[in-house]
Short mmCIF file of C-alpha atoms in Angstrom, two decimals:
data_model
loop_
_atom_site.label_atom_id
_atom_site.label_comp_id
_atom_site.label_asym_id
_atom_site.label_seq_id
_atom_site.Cartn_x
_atom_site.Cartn_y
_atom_site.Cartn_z
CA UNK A 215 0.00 0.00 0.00
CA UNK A 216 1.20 3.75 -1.09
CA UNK A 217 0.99 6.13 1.87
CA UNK A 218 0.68 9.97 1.17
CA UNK A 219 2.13 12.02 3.82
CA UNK A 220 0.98 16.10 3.21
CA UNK A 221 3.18 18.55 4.94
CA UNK A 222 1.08 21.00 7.35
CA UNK A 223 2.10 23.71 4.47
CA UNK A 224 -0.25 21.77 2.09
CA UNK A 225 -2.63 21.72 4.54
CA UNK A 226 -2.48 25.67 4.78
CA UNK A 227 -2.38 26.40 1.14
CA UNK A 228 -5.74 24.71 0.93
CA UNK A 229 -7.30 26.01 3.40
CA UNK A 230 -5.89 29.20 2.22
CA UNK A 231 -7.90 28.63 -1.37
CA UNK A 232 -10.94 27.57 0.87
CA UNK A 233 -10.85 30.94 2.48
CA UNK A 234 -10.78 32.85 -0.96
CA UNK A 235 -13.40 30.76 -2.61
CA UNK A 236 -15.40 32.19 0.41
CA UNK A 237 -14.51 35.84 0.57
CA UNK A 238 -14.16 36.25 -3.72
CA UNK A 239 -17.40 34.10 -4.96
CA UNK A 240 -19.85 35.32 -2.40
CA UNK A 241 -22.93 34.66 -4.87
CA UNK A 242 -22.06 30.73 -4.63
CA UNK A 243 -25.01 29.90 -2.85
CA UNK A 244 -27.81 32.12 -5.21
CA UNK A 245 -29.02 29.11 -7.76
CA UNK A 246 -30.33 27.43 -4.80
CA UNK A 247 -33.61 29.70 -5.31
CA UNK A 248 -35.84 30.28 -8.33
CA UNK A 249 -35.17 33.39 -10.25
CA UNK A 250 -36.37 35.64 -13.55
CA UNK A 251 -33.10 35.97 -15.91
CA UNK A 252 -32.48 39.16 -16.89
CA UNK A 253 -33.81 38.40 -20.96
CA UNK A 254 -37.30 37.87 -19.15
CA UNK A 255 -37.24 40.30 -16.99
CA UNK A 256 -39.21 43.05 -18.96
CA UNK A 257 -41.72 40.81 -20.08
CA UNK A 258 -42.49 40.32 -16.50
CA UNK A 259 -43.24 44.16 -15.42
CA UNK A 260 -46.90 45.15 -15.07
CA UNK A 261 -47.14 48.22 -17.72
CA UNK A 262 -49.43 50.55 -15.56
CA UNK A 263 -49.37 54.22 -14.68
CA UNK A 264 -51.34 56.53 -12.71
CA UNK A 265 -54.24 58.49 -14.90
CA UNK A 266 -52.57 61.66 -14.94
CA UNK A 267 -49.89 59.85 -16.62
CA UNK A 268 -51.88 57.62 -18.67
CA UNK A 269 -53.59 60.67 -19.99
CA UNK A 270 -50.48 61.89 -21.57
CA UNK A 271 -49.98 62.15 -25.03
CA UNK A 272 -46.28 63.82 -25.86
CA UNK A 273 -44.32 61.54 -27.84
CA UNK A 274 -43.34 57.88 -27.79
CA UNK A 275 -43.07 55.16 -24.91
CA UNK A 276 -40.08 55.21 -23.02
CA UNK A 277 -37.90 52.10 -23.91
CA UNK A 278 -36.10 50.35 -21.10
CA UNK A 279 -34.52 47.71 -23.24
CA UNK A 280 -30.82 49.30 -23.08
CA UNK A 281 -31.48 49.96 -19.00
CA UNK A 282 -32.49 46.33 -18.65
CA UNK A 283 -29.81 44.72 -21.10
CA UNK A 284 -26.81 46.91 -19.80
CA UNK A 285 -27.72 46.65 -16.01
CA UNK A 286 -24.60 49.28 -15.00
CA UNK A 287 -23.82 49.14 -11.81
CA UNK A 288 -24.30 52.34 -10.61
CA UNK A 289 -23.77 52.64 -6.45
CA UNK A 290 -20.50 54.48 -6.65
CA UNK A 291 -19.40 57.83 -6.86
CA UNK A 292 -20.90 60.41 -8.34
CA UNK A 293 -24.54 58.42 -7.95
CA UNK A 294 -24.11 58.37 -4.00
CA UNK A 295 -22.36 62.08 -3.13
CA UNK A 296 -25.15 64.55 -4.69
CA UNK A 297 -28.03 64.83 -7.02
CA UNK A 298 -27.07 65.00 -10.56
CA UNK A 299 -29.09 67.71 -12.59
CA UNK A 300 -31.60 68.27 -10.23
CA UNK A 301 -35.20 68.00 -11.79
CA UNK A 302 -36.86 66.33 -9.33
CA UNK A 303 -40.50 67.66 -8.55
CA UNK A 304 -41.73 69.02 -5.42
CA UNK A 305 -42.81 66.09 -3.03
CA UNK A 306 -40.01 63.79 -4.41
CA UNK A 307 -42.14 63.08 -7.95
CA UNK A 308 -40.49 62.57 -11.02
CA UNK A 309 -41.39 61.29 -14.33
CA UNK A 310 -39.27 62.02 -18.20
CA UNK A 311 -40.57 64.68 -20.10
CA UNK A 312 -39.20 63.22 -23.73
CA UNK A 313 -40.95 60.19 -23.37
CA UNK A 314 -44.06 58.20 -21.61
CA UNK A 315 -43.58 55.91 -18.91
CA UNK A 316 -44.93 52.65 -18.90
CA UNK A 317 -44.97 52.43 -14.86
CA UNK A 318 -45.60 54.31 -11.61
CA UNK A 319 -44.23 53.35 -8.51
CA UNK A 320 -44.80 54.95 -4.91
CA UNK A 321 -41.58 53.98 -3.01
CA UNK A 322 -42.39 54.28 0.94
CA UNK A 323 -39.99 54.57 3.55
CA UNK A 324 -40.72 53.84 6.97
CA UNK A 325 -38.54 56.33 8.90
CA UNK A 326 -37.36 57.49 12.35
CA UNK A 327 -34.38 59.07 13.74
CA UNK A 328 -32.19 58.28 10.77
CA UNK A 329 -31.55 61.74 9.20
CA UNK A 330 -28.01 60.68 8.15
CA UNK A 331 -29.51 57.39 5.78
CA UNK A 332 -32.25 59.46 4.60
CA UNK A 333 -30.27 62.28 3.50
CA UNK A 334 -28.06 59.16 1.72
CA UNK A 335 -30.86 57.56 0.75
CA UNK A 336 -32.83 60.43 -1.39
CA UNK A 337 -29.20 61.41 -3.27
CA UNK A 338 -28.95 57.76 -4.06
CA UNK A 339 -32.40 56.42 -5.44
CA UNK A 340 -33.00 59.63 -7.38
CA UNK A 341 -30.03 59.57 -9.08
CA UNK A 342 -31.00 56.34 -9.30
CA UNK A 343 -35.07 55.61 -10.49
CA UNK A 344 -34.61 58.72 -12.89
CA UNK A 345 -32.38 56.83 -14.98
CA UNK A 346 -34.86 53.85 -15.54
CA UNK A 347 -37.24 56.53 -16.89
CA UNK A 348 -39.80 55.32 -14.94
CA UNK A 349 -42.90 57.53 -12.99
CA UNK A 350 -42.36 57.61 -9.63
CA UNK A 351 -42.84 59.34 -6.12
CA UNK A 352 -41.05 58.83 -2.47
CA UNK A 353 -43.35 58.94 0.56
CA UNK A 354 -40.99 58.94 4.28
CA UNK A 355 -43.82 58.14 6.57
CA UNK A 356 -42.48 58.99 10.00
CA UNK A 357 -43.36 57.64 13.42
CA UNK A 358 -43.44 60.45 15.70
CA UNK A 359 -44.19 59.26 18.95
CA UNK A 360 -41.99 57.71 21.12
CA UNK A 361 -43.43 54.17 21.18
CA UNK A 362 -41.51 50.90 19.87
CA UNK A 363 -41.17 51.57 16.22
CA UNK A 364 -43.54 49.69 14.20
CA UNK A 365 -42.44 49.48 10.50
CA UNK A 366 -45.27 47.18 9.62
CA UNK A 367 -48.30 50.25 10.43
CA UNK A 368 -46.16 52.58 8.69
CA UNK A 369 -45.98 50.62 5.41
CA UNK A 370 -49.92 50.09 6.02
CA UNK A 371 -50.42 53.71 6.65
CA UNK A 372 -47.99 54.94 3.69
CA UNK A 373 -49.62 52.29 1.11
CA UNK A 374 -53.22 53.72 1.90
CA UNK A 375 -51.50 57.40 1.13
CA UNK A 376 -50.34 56.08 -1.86
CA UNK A 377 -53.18 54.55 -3.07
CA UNK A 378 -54.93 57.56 -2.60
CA UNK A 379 -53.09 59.17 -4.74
CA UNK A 380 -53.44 56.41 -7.34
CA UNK A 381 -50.18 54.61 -7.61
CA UNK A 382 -50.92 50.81 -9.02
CA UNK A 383 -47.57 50.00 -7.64
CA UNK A 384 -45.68 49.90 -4.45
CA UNK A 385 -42.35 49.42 -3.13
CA UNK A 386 -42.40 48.92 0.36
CA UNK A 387 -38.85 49.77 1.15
CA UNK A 388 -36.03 50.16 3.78
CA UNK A 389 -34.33 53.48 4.59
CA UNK A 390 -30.86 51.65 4.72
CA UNK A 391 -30.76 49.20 1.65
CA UNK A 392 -28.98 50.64 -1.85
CA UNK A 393 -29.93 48.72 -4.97
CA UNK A 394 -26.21 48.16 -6.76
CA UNK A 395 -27.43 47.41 -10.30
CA UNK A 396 -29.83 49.79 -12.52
CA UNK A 397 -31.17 47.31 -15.02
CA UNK A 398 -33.53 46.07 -11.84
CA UNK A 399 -36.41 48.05 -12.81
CA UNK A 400 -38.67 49.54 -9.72
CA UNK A 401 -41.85 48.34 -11.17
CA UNK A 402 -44.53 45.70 -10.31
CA UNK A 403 -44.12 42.46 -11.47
CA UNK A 404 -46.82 39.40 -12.34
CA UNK A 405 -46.18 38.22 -8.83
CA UNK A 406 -44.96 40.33 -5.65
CA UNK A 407 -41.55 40.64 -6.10
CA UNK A 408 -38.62 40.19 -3.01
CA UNK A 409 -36.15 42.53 -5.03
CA UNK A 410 -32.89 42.27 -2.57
CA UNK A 411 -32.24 39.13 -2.44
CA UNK A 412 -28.78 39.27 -2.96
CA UNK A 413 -27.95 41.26 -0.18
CA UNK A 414 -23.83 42.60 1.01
CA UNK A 415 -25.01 41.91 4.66
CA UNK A 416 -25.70 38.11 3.78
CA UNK A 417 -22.79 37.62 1.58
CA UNK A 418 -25.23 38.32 -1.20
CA UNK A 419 -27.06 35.27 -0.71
CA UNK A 420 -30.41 34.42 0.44
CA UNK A 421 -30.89 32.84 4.08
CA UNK A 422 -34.06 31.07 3.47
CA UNK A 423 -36.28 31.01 0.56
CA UNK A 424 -39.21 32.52 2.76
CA UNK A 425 -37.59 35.93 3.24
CA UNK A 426 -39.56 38.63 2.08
CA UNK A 427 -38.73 41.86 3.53
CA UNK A 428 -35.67 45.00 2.61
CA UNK A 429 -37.24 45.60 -0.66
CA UNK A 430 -40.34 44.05 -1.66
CA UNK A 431 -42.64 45.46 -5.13
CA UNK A 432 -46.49 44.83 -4.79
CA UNK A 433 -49.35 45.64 -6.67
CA UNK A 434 -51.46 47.98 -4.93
CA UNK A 435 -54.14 45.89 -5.69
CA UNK A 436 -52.94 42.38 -4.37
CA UNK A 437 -51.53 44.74 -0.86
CA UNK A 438 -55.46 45.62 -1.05
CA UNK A 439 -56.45 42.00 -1.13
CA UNK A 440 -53.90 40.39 1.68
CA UNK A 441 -55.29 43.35 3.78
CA UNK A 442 -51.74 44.93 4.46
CA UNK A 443 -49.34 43.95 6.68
CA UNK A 444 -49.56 43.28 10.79
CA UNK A 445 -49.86 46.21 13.02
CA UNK A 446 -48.86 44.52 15.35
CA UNK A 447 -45.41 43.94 15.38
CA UNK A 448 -43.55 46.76 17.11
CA UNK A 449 -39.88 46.52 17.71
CA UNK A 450 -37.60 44.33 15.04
CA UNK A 451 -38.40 41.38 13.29
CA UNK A 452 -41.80 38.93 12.13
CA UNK A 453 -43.36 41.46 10.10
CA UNK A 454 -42.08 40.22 6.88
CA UNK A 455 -42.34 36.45 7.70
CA UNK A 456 -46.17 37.77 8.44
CA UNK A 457 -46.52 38.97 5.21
CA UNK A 458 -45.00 36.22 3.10
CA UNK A 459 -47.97 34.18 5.21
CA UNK A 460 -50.69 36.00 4.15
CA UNK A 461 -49.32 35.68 0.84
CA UNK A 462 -49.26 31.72 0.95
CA UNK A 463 -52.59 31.78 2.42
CA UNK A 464 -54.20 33.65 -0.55
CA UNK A 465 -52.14 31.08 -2.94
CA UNK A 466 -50.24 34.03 -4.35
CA UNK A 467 -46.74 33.41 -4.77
CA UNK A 468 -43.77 35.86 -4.97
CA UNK A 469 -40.80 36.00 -7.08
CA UNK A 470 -37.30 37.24 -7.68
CA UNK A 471 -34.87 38.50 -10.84
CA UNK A 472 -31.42 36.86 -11.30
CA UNK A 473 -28.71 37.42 -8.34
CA UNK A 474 -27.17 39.61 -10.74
CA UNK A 475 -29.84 41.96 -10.84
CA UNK A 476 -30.71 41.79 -7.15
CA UNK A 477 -27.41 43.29 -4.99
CA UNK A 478 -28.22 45.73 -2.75
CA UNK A 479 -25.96 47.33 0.09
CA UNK A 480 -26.92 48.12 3.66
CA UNK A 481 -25.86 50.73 5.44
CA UNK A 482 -24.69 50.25 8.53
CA UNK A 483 -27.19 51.14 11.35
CA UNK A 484 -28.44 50.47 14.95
CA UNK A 485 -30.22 47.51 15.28
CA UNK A 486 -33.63 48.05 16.56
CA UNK A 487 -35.01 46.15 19.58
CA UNK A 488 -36.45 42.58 18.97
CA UNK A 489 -40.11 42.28 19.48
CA UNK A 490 -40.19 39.29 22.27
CA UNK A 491 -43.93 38.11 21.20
CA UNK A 492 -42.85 38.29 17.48
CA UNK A 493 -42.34 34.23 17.72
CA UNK A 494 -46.34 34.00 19.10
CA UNK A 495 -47.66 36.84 16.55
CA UNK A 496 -46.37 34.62 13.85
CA UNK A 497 -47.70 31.49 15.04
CA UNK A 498 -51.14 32.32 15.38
CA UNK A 499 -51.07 34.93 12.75
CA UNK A 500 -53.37 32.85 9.99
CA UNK A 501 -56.46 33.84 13.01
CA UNK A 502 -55.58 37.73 12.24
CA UNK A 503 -55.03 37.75 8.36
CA UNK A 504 -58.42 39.60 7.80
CA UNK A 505 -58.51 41.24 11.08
CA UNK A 506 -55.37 43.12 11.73
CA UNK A 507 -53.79 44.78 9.02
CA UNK A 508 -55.18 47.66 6.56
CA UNK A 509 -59.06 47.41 7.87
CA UNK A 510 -57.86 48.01 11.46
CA UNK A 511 -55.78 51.03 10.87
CA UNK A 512 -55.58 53.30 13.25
CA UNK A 513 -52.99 56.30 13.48
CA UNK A 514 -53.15 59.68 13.57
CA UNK A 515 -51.26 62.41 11.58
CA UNK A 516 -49.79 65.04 12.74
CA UNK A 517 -48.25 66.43 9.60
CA UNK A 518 -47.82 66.46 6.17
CA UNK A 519 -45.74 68.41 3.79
CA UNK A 520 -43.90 68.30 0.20
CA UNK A 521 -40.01 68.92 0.64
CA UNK A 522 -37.57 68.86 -2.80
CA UNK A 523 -37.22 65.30 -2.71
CA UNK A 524 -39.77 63.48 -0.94
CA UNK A 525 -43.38 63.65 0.16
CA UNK A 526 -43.10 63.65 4.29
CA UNK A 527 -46.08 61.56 6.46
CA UNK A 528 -45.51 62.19 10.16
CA UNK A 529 -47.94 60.30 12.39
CA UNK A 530 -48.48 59.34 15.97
CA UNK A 531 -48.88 55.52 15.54
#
C-alpha cells in the first residue's frame, strides 16, 4: 500500500484557497432559489401608470430595453455624493418629459431618527429611479411618537396614502438598503416581487427562501387583497415572515430576478429592539389575516408636507 504524507504547508495552502473561494465568490449559494433571468425580466413588469400619466400624449413610450440589457452598476461615486441635474418635482415626484412611462411606482420609507440614511438615501435612489425613466414618487412616513417603532403600520399607513393618490404600484422599502445594479427596474411584477435578495449583509445570498422583507414590489391591488401587513409587530423582526404568510394563504406566490440583478448594500445602522412576542404573533397569525392589518388602521397624523425630494407623512402611531 502507497501512503501519502501532506506537509502541514499543504494543509495551509488549501485552506488558504478555501478561504478565498469564500470571501471572492460570495454569490455561490444564489441558484439554490428560483429566479427571472435578466432576458425575461421586462416581459415580466406590469405596464401601468397613474391616470394623470396615462392621460399623456407627448411623444413615444419610453424604452427600457438598453437599461435592462446593460444593467450598470451604478452605487459608486458620483450616484451616491449629490443629485445630478436636479429636476426632481416638489414632493419627491419625477417622471421624463421626452418620453411616456410605462410604470408608476410609490416607493415608501418607513422612517425614524435616521436623518443621516435618509439624506443618503434620497441622493442615491434619485439619481438612481430617474435613470430607468420610470414615474415615480417617495413617501418617508415617520413615526413620531416615542413608542416601539412599528415598520409594519407605517408601510400600512404609507400604502393607503399612496393609493390615494393612485399609484398601481408599491415598493415597500427600507431606509438603509442601496440597490447596486440599474437594469432592476422599480416596477410591479406578475407576482410580488422580493427585489434584494442578494444582499452585502448576507454575503449576497439568500438565508431562506421565505424571506420577504428589505425591498419588496407589490401591486397595490394584491396589498389591497392580503389586507396589508400586521400592526402589530412593534420593535424588530416577524413582520415580513407575516406577510410572506398571508401571501401563501391567498395562494399568491412571490418572485425574484437573477442574483445579478438583485445586490443591494446596507448601510450600517443600529439595530432596533427585537419584538419578544414576534415568535407567538407569527404562530397564530393565519387567526388575524383579515382582522389586523389595513381594515384596522388606526394612526393619527400630525403632519404632512412636500419637501424637494420626498413627500413627508408624520404620524403618531
Amino acid at each position: 500500500m502507497i501512503t501519502f504524507r501532506l506537509s502541514s504547508s499543504v494543509y495551509a495552502y488549501v485552506g488558504y484557497l478555501l478561504l478565498m473561494v469564500y470571501f471572492l465568490w460570495p454569490g455561490r449559494f444564489a441558484s439554490l432559489y428560483e429566479y427571472i433571468e435578466g432576458e425575461n425580466i421586462y416581459d415580466q413588469l406590469i405596464r401601468k401608470t397613474t391616470k394623470n400619466i396615462s392621460l399623456m400624449r407627448n411623444g413615444l413610450r419610453c424604452d427600457y430595453s438598453e437599461v435592462i440589457e446593460e444593467n450598470l452598476s451604478l452605487y459608486r461615486p458620483p450616484y451616491t455624493e449629490d443629485i445630478i441635474n436636479n429636476n426632481v418635482r416638489l414632493g419627491g415626484e419625477y417622471y421624463p418629459e421626452d418620453c411616456l412611462p410605462s410604470f408608476s411606482t410609490a416607493i415608501i420609507v418607513p422612517y425614524r431618527q435616521r436623518e443621516r440614511q435618509l439624506n443618503q438615501f434620497l441622493i442615491y435612489m434619485h439619481n438612481y429611479l430617474r435613470r430607468q425613466r420610470i414615474h415615480y414618487r417617495i413617501f418617508v412616513i415617520e413615526q413620531y411618537d416615542p413608542k416601539p417603532f412599528n415598520r409594519a403600520k407605517l408601510f400600512n399607513i404609507g400604502a393607503m396614502i399612496a393609493i390615494g393618490f393612485d399609484y398601481p404600484c408599491l415598493v415597500l422599502h427600507d431606509v438603509d438598503l442601496m440597490p447596486m445594479n440599474l437594469g432592476h427596474l422599480y416596477a410591479c411584477s406578475r407576482k410580488p416581487r422580493h427585489m434584494c435578495s442578494s444582499l452585502d449583509e448576507f454575503r449576497y445570498n439568500l438565508p431562506y427562501r421565505g424571506l420577504f422583507g428589505g425591498a419588496v414590489a407589490i401591486e397595490s391591488s394584491v396589498y389591497l387583497n392580503v389586507n396589508g401587513m400586521s400592526n402589530m409587530f412593534s420593535g424588530w423582526g416577524g413582520e415580513d415572515d407575516d406577510l410572506y404568510g398571508r401571501l401563501q394563504n391567498k395562494q399568491i406566490e412571490i418572485c425574484r430576478f437573477s442574483p445579478t440583478y438583485s445586490q443591494y448594500s446596507m448601510l450600517k445602522h443600529r439595530k432596533e429592539t427585537p419584538n419578544k412576542d414576534r415568535v407567538a404573533f407569527l404562530r397564530n397569525g393565519k387567526q388575524r389575516y383579515h382582522t389586523d392589518g389595513l381594515n384596522s388602521l388606526v394612526y393619527k397624523q400630525v403632519g404632512f408636507k412636500l419637501h424637494n425630494l420626498f413627500t413627508h407623512v408624520l404620524v403618531e402611531t
